[in-house]
XYZ file of C-alpha atoms in Angstrom:
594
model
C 0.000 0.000 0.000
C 2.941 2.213 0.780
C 6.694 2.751 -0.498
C 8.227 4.782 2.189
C 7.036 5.656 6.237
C 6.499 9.572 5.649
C 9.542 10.889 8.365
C 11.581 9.113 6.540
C 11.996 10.595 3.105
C 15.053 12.817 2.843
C 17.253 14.098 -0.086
C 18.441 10.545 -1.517
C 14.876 10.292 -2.592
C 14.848 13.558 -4.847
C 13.296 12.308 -8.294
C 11.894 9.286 -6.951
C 8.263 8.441 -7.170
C 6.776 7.463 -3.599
C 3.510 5.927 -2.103
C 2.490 7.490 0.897
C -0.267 6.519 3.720
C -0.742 8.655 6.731
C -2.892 11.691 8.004
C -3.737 14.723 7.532
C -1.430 16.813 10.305
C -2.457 20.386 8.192
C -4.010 21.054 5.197
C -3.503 24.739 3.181
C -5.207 25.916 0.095
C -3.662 28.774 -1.108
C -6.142 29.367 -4.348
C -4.260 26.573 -7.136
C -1.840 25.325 -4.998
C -2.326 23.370 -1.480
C -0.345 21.929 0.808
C -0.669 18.854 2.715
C 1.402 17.955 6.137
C 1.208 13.768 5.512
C 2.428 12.839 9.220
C 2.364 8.976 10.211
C 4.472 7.295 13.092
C 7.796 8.077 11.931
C 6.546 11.861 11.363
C 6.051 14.637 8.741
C 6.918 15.463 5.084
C 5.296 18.325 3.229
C 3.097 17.334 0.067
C 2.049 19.736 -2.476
C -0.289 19.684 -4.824
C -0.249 22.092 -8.154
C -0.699 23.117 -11.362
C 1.423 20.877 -13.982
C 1.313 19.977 -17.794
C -1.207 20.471 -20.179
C -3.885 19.047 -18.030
C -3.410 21.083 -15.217
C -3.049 18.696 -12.719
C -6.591 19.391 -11.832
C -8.389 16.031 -9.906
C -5.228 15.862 -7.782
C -5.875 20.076 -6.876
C -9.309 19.140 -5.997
C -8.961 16.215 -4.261
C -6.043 18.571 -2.520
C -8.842 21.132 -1.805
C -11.242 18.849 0.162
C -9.048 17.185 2.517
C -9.446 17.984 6.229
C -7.951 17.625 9.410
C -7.318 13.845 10.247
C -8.329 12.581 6.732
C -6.899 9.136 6.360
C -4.753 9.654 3.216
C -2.865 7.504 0.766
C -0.992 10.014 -1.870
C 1.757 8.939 -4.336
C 4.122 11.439 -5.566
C 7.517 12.956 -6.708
C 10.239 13.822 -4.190
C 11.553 17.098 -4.695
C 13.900 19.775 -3.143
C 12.016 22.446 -1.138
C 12.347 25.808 -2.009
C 12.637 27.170 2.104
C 14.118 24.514 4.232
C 12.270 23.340 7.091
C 14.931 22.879 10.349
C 11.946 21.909 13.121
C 11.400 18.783 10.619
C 13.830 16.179 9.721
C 12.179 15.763 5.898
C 12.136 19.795 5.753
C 14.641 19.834 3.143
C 11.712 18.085 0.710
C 8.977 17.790 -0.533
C 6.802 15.411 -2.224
C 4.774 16.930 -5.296
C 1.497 14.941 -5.696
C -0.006 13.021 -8.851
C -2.689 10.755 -6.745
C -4.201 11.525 -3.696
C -6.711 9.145 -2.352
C -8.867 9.815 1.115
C -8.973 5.842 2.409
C -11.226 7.200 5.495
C -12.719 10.897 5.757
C -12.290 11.921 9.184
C -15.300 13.680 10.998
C -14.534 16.785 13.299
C -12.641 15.741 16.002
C -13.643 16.287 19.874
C -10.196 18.398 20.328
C -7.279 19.397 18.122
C -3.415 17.565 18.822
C -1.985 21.058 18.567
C -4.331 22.392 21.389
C -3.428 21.840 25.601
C -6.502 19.384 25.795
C -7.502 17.920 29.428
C -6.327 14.613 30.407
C -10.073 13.504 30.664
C -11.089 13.873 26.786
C -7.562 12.862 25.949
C -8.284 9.329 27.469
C -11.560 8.998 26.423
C -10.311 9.499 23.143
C -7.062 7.600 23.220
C -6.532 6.843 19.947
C -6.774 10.277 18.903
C -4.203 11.314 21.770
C -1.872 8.585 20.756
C -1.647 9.591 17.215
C 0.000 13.279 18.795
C 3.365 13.167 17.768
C 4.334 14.112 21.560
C 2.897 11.328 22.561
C 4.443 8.624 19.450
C 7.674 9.682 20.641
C 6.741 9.203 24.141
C 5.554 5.486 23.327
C 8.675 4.863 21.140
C 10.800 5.711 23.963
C 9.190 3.057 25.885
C 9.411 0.649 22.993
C 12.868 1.122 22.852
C 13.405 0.714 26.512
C 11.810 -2.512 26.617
C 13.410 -3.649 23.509
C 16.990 -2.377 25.155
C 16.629 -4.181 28.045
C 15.791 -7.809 26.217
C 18.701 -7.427 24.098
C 21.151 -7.133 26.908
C 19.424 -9.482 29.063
C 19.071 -12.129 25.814
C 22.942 -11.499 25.262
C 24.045 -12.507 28.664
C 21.765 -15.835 29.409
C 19.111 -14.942 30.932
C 16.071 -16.749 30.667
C 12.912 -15.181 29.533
C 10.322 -17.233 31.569
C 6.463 -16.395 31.697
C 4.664 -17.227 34.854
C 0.700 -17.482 35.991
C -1.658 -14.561 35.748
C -4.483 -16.163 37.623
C -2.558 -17.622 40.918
C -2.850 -18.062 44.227
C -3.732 -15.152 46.587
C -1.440 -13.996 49.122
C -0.373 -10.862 51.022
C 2.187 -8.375 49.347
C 1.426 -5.571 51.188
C -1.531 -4.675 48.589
C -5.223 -6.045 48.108
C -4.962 -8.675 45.133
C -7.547 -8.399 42.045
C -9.967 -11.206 42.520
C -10.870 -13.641 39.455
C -13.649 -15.930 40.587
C -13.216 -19.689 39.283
C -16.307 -21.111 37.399
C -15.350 -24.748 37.912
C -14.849 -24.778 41.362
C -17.549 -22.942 43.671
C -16.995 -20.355 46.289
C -13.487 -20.557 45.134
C -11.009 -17.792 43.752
C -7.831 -16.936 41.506
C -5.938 -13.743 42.290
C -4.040 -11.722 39.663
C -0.375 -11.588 40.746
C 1.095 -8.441 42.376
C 4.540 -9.832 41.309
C 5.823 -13.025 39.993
C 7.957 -13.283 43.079
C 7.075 -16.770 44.766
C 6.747 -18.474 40.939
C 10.301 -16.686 40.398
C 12.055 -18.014 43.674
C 10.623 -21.262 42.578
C 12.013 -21.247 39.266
C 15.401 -20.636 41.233
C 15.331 -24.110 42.891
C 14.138 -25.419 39.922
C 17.839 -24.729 38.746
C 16.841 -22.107 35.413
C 19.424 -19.674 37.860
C 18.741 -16.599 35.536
C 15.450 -16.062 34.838
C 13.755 -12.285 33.677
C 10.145 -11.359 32.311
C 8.433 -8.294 31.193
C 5.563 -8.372 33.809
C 2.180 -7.192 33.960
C 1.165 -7.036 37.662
C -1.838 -5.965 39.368
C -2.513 -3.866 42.715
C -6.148 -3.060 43.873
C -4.372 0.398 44.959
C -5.393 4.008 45.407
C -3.777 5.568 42.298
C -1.509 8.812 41.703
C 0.804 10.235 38.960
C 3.228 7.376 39.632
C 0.726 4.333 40.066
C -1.848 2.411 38.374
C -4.022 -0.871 39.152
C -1.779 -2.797 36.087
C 1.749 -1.963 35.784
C 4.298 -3.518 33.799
C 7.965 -4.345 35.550
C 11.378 -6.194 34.428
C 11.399 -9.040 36.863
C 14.873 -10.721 37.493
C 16.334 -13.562 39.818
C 19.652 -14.917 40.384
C 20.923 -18.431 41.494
C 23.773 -18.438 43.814
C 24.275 -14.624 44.201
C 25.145 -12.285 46.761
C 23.514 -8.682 46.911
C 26.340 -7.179 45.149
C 26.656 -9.630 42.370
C 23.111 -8.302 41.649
C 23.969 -5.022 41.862
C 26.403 -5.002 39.524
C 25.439 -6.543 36.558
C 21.822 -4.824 36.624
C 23.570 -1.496 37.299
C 25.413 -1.920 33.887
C 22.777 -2.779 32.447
C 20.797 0.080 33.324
C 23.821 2.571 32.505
C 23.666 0.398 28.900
C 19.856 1.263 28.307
C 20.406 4.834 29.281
C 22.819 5.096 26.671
C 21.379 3.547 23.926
C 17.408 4.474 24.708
C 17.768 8.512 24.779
C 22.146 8.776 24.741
C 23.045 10.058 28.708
C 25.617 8.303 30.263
C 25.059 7.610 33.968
C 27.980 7.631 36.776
C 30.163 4.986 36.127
C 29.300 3.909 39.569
C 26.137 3.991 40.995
C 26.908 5.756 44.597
C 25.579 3.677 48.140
C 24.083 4.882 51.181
C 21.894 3.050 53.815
C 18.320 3.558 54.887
C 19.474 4.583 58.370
C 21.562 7.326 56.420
C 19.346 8.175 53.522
C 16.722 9.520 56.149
C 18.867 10.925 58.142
C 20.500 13.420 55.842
C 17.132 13.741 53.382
C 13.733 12.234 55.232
C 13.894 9.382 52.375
C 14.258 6.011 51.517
C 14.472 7.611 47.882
C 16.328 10.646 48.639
C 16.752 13.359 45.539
C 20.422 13.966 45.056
C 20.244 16.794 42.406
C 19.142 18.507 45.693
C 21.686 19.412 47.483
C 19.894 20.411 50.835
C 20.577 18.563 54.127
C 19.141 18.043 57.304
C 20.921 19.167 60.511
C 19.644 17.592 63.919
C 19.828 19.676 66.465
C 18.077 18.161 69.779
C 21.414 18.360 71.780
C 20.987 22.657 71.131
C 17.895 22.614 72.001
C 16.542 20.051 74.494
C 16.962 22.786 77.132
C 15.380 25.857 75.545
C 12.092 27.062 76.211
C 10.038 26.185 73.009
C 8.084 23.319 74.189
C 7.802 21.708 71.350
C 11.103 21.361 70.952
C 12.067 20.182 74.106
C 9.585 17.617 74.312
C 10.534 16.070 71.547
C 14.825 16.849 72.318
C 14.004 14.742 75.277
C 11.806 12.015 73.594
C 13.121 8.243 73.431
C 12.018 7.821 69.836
C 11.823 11.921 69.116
C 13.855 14.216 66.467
C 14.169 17.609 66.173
C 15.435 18.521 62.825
C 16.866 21.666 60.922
C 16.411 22.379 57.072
C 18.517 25.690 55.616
C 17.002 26.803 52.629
C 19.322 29.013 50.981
C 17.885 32.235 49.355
C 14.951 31.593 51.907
C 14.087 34.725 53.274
C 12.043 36.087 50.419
C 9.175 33.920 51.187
C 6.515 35.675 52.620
C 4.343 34.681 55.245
C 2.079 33.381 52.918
C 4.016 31.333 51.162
C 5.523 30.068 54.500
C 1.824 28.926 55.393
C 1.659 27.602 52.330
C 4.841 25.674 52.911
C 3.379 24.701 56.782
C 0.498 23.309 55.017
C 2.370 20.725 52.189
C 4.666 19.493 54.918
C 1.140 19.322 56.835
C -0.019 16.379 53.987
C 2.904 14.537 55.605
C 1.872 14.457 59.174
C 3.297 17.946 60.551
C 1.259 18.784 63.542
C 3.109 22.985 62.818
C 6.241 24.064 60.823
C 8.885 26.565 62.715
C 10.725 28.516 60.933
C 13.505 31.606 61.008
C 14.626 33.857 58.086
C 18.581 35.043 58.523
C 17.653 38.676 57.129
C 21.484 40.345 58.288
C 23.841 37.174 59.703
C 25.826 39.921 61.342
C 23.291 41.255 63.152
C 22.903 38.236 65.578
C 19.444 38.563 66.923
C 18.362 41.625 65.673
C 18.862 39.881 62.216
C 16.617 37.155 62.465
C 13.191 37.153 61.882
C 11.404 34.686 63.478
C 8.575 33.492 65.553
C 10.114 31.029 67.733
C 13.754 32.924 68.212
C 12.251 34.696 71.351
C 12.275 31.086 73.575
C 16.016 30.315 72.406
C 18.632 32.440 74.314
C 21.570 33.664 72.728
C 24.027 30.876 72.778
C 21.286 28.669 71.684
C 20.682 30.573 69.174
C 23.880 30.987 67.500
C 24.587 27.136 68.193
C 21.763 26.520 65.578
C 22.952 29.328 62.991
C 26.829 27.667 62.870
C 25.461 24.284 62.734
C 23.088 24.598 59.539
C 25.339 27.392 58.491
C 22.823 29.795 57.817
C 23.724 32.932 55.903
C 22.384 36.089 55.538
C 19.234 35.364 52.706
C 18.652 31.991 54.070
C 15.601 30.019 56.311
C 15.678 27.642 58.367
C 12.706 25.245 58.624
C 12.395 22.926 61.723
C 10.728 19.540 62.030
C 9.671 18.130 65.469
C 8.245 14.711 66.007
C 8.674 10.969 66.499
C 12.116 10.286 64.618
C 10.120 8.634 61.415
C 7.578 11.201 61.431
C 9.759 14.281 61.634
C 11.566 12.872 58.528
C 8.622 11.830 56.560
C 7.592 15.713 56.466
C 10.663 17.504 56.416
C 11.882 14.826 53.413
C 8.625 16.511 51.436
C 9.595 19.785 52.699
C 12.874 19.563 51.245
C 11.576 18.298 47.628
C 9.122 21.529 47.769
C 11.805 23.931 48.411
C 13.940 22.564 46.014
C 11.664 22.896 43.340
C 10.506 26.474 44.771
C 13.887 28.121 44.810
C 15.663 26.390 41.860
C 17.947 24.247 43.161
C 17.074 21.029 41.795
C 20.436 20.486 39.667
C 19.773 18.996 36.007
C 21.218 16.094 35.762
C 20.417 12.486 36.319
C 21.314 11.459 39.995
C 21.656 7.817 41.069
C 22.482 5.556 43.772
C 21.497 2.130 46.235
C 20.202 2.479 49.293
C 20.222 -0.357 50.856
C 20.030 -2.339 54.566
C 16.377 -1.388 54.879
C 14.815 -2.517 58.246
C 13.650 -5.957 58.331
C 10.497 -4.938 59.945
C 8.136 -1.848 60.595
C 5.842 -1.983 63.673
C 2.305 -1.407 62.986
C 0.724 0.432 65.927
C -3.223 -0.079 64.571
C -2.730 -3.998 64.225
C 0.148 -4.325 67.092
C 2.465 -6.130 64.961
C 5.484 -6.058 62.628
C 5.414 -5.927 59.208
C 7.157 -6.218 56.122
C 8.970 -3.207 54.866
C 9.568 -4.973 51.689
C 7.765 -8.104 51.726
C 8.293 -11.194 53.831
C 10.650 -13.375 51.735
C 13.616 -10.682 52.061
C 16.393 -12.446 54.127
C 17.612 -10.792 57.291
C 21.206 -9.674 57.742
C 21.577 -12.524 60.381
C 21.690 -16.265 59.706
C 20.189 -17.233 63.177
C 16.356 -17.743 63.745
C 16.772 -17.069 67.485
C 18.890 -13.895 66.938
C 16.360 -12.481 64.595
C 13.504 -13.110 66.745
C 15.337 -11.593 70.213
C 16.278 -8.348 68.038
C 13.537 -8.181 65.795
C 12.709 -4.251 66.341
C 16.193 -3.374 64.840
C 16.997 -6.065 62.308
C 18.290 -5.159 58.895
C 17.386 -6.783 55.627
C 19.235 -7.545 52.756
C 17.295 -5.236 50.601
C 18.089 -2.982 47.844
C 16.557 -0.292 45.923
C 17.903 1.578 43.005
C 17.199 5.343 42.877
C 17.187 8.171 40.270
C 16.616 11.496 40.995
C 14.160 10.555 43.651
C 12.168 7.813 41.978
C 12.995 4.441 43.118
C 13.063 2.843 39.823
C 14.144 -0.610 40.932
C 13.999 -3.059 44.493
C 15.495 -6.276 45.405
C 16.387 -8.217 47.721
C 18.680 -11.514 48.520
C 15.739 -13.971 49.303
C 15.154 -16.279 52.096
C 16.041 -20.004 51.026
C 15.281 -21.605 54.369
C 12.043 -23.446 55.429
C 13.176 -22.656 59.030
C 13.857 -19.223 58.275
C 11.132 -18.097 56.465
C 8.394 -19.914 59.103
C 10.307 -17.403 61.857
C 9.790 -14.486 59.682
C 5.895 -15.777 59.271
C 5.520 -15.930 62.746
C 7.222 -12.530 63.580
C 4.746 -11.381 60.900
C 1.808 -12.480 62.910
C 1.486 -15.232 60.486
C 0.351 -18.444 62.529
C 1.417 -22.174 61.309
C -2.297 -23.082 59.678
C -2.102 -19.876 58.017
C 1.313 -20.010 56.690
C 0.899 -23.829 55.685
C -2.328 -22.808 54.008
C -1.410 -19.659 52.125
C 2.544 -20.803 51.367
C 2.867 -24.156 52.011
C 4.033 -24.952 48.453
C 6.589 -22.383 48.931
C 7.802 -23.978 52.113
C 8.294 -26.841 51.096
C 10.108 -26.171 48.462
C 13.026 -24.667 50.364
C 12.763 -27.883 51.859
C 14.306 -29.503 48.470
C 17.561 -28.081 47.965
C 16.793 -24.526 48.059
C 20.118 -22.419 46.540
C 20.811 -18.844 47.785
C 18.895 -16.578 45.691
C 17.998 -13.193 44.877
C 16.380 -10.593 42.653
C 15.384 -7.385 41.428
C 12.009 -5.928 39.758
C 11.975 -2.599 37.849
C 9.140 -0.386 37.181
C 9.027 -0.267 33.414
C 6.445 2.593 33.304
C 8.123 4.617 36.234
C 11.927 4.404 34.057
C 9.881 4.922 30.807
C 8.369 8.486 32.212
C 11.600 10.005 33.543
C 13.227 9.015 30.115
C 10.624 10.846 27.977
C 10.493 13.749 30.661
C 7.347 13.560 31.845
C 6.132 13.579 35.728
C 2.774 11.136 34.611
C 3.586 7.337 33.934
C -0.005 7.344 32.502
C 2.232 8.928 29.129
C 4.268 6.092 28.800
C 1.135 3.738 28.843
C -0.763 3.364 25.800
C -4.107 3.167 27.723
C -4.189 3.740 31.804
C -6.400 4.024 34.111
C -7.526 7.559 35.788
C -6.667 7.778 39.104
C -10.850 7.197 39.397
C -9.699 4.200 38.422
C -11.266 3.762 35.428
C -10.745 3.586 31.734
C -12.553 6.487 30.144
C -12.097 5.231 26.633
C -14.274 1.476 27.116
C -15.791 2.544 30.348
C -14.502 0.278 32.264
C -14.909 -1.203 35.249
C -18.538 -2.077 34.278
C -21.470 -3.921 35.707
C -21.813 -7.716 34.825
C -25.046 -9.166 33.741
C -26.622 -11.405 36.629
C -26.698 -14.596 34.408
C -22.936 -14.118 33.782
C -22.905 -13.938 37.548
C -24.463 -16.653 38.375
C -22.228 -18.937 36.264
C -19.063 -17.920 38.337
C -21.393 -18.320 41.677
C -20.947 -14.977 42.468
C -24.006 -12.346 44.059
C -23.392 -8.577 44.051
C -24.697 -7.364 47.513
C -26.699 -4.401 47.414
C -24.401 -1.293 48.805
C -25.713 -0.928 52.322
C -27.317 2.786 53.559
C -25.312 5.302 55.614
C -26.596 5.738 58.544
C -27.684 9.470 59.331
């Protein structure tokens, strides 16, 4: 039907005769002459359409005449130079003058324009019509080519690209599962898989010792810029591997894909820090390094003063007080300091306290400050030379339990980075790694998983896990660029014994554990090898390659964060004979009480 892909025909083709099938990007009639932008996936190339010979040239003028926007066009012409070079187009040094133009579809107005700033709404309900944007083509292609970059190096080094269940086995990751009733077998249930991560271990004492798959998984998850109920991830696992074996070769492999996928060469080694650290000095397990602001604890300056707040929390077992400079800081008004109070409030800040350094030589008559009046002088000055505030700077201050304090002040410091321009550009990343084993969960009064419960601990002994439970360190991983963690691993458990103390630390009895991973446990009972992995978020590397903050453009059709898909309307209700054959009854939503 076609000869050449229309962003593809440069000079080498000048005198040739081409076929060409796309749309209509812009059409122009200028009174005898119009022009035609052809665009299809590889782009644009200008066709013209004009007086020639003794006939005129006049069915291909006409036919030139009538085409609209989004006409589905098949035109066959000559390749010529163009008169006024094009440089925003990479065919703008031609142009193709037309002898046939044939409309294979008329297209009828559209419901918005892919020049025009159209909401996200009408652009999924109309997907198709979004997709054809060249924005978003080159958005998708950069995806394609991630995906495709990533086989190739993983094909090349013997891995093996194994696919594993969709309808499984339920079990708790940390995330409800999608439920799939089961027709043949009554009352009974499949779950679609949050991860392939138990069929994945598995295949590791099966002896395949390098296995990787392109993923789809499935949360039934509240959903934001960076999350969707289906999500697509490079899953990876390793035979006989310790955590920086893995580290390695996936960190190569990443700086390869960078390279080849949109040409920017990472560091040449990926920097490490801990968890312990990583909040510490940023508030994050995914800490932003093209910021280069710091936190500064300072309870030993001030468990003594007389802000109460302060000292209460100077003096508290499991309390932080923490300081923030933000240089160039004291131009925010007091308005935009409430508005500041009230983002790191989203994050569990009961107040924010705050001083601006107007004149740093000026001691306390240069500050300006609410809360300066309950620290005395030496106090004071203790906190200036230890954030080493200058004259133009703020200081923001953070006071609460030691997670919470960090969990606020770490989105504090992303805001003010992005407020006063200091968010370096450049691509920025690193591990963090020797995450705690365990979080305690003060509604249910029990540990849980930070990651998920078949990360080993740092210790080998049941009983010394157990005893020091509260404080045990995993050996987890997460890879992080420019505050997105792209990638997490772990080394895995690959002891029965082990993995039925973690169960139980978990809150996970015997019955339970047999019932919901009893294949699992068993297996380790075989022969299991040391193993370990690592799963990266496809969509989440796709969207910081193409430069966009949404992974819903890097996803040719996602979910709102509704949860639904605008362009089929799904979810939608089932017919009640369709129920019935998968023995399921929709219960009438009961009434709120008033």
């Amino acid at each position: 039907m076609r000869t050449h892909f229309c962003g593809l025909v440069d000079e080498r083709l000048i005198g040739q005769t081409v076929t060409l099938c796309g749309w209509a990007d812009v059409a122009r009639d200028l009174g005898g002459v119009c022009f035609i932008d052809l665009r299809d996936h590889e782009g644009i190339v200008q066709v013209v359409a004009e007086p020639s010979g003794a006939e005129g040239n006049a069915d291909v003028i006409a036919a030139a005449s009538k085409v609209g926007y989004e006409d589905c066009l098949r035109i066959t012409g000559t390749v010529r130079a163009r008169h006024s070079v094009n440089d925003r187009i990479a065919t703008g040094k031609v142009e193709v003058v037309a002898t046939k133009i044939e409309v294979m579809n008329k297209a009828e107005p559209l419901p918005f324009h892919a020049h025009e700033n159209a909401g996200e709404d009408i652009r999924l309900k109309y997907r198709y019509l979004d997709l054809r944007r060249p924005e978003m083509q080159k958005m998708m292609r950069t995806r394609i080519k991630l995906v495709q970059s990533l086989r190739r190096y993983l094909d090349e080094r013997g891995f093996q690209d194994i696919e594993t269940p969709i309808l499984t086995k339920a079990t708790p990751e940390g995330a409800r599962d999608f439920l799939v009733p089961a027709r043949m077998h009554e009352g009974e249930f499949y779950a679609l898989p949050q991860s392939p991560q138990l069929f994945k271990q598995i295949l590791m004492m099966a002896g395949f010792d390098r296995y990787y798959q392109i993923a789809r998984c499935f949360r039934d998850e509240a959903l934001r810029a960076d999350r969707q109920l289906e999500f697509t991830q490079l899953d990876m696992e390793f035979a006989w591997v310790t955590e920086r074996e893995v580290q390695d070769t996936v960190e190569d492999m990443i700086r390869l894909v960078f390279r080849e996928v949109i040409d920017v060469e990472l560091d040449a080694e990926f920097p490490r820090m801990t968890y312990a650290e990583a909040m510490r000095r940023y508030g994050s397990d995914k800490p932003d390094l093209r910021i280069a602001m710091e936190f500064t604890d300072v309870a030993e300056l001030v468990k003594d003063c007389e802000f109460k707040v302060f000292t209460d929390w100077a003096n508290h077992a499991d309390g932080r007080v923490v300081a923030l400079r933000a240089p160039g800081g004291a131009k925010f008004s007091r308005k935009q300091i409430d508005e500041l109070a009230a983002h790191a409030a989203k994050y569990g800040a009961k107040g924010l306290a705050w001083m601006k350094v107007e004149d740093a030589t000026k001691g306390r008559d240069g500050i300006n400050s609410p809360i300066a009046k309950f620290l005395d002088d030496a106090t004071l000055d203790a906190v200036l030379r230890a954030t080493h505030a200058n004259t133009g700077d703020a200081i923001f201050f953070g006071a609460a339990t030691y997670k919470s304090a960090s969990d606020f002040m770490g989105a504090l410091r992303l805001k003010l980075g992005r407020d006063l321009g200091l968010v370096e550009n450049a691509w920025r990343p690193l591990w963090v790694t020797d995450f705690p084993m365990f979080e305690w969960d003060e509604e249910a009064q029990r540990f849980v998983a930070l990651h998920h419960p078949f990360t080993a601990p740092s210790v080998d002994d049941e009983a010394d896990l157990r005893a020091n439970a509260a404080i045990a360190v995993s050996r987890g991983y997460d890879m992080v660029l420019n505050g997105n963690e792209i990638g997490g691993g772990s080394i895995r458990i690959h002891r029965s014994s082990m993995q039925s103390a973690v169960f139980d630390l978990l809150g996970i009895g015997k019955d339970e554990a047999e019932l919901k991973f009893g294949f699992l446990l068993e297996a380790l009972r075989y022969g299991a090898p040391p193993h370990g992995g690592i799963a990266f978020g496809i969509d989440r590397i796709a969207a910081l390659m193409a430069g966009t903050e949404s992974i819903r453009d890097v996803i040719p059709f996602p979910k709102t964060t509704g949860a639904q898909c605008l362009m089929t309307g799904a979810p939608s209700p089932i017919p009640e004979a369709q129920l019935a054959e998968v023995h399921v009854a929709v219960r009438p939503r009961e009434a709120k009480v008033q």
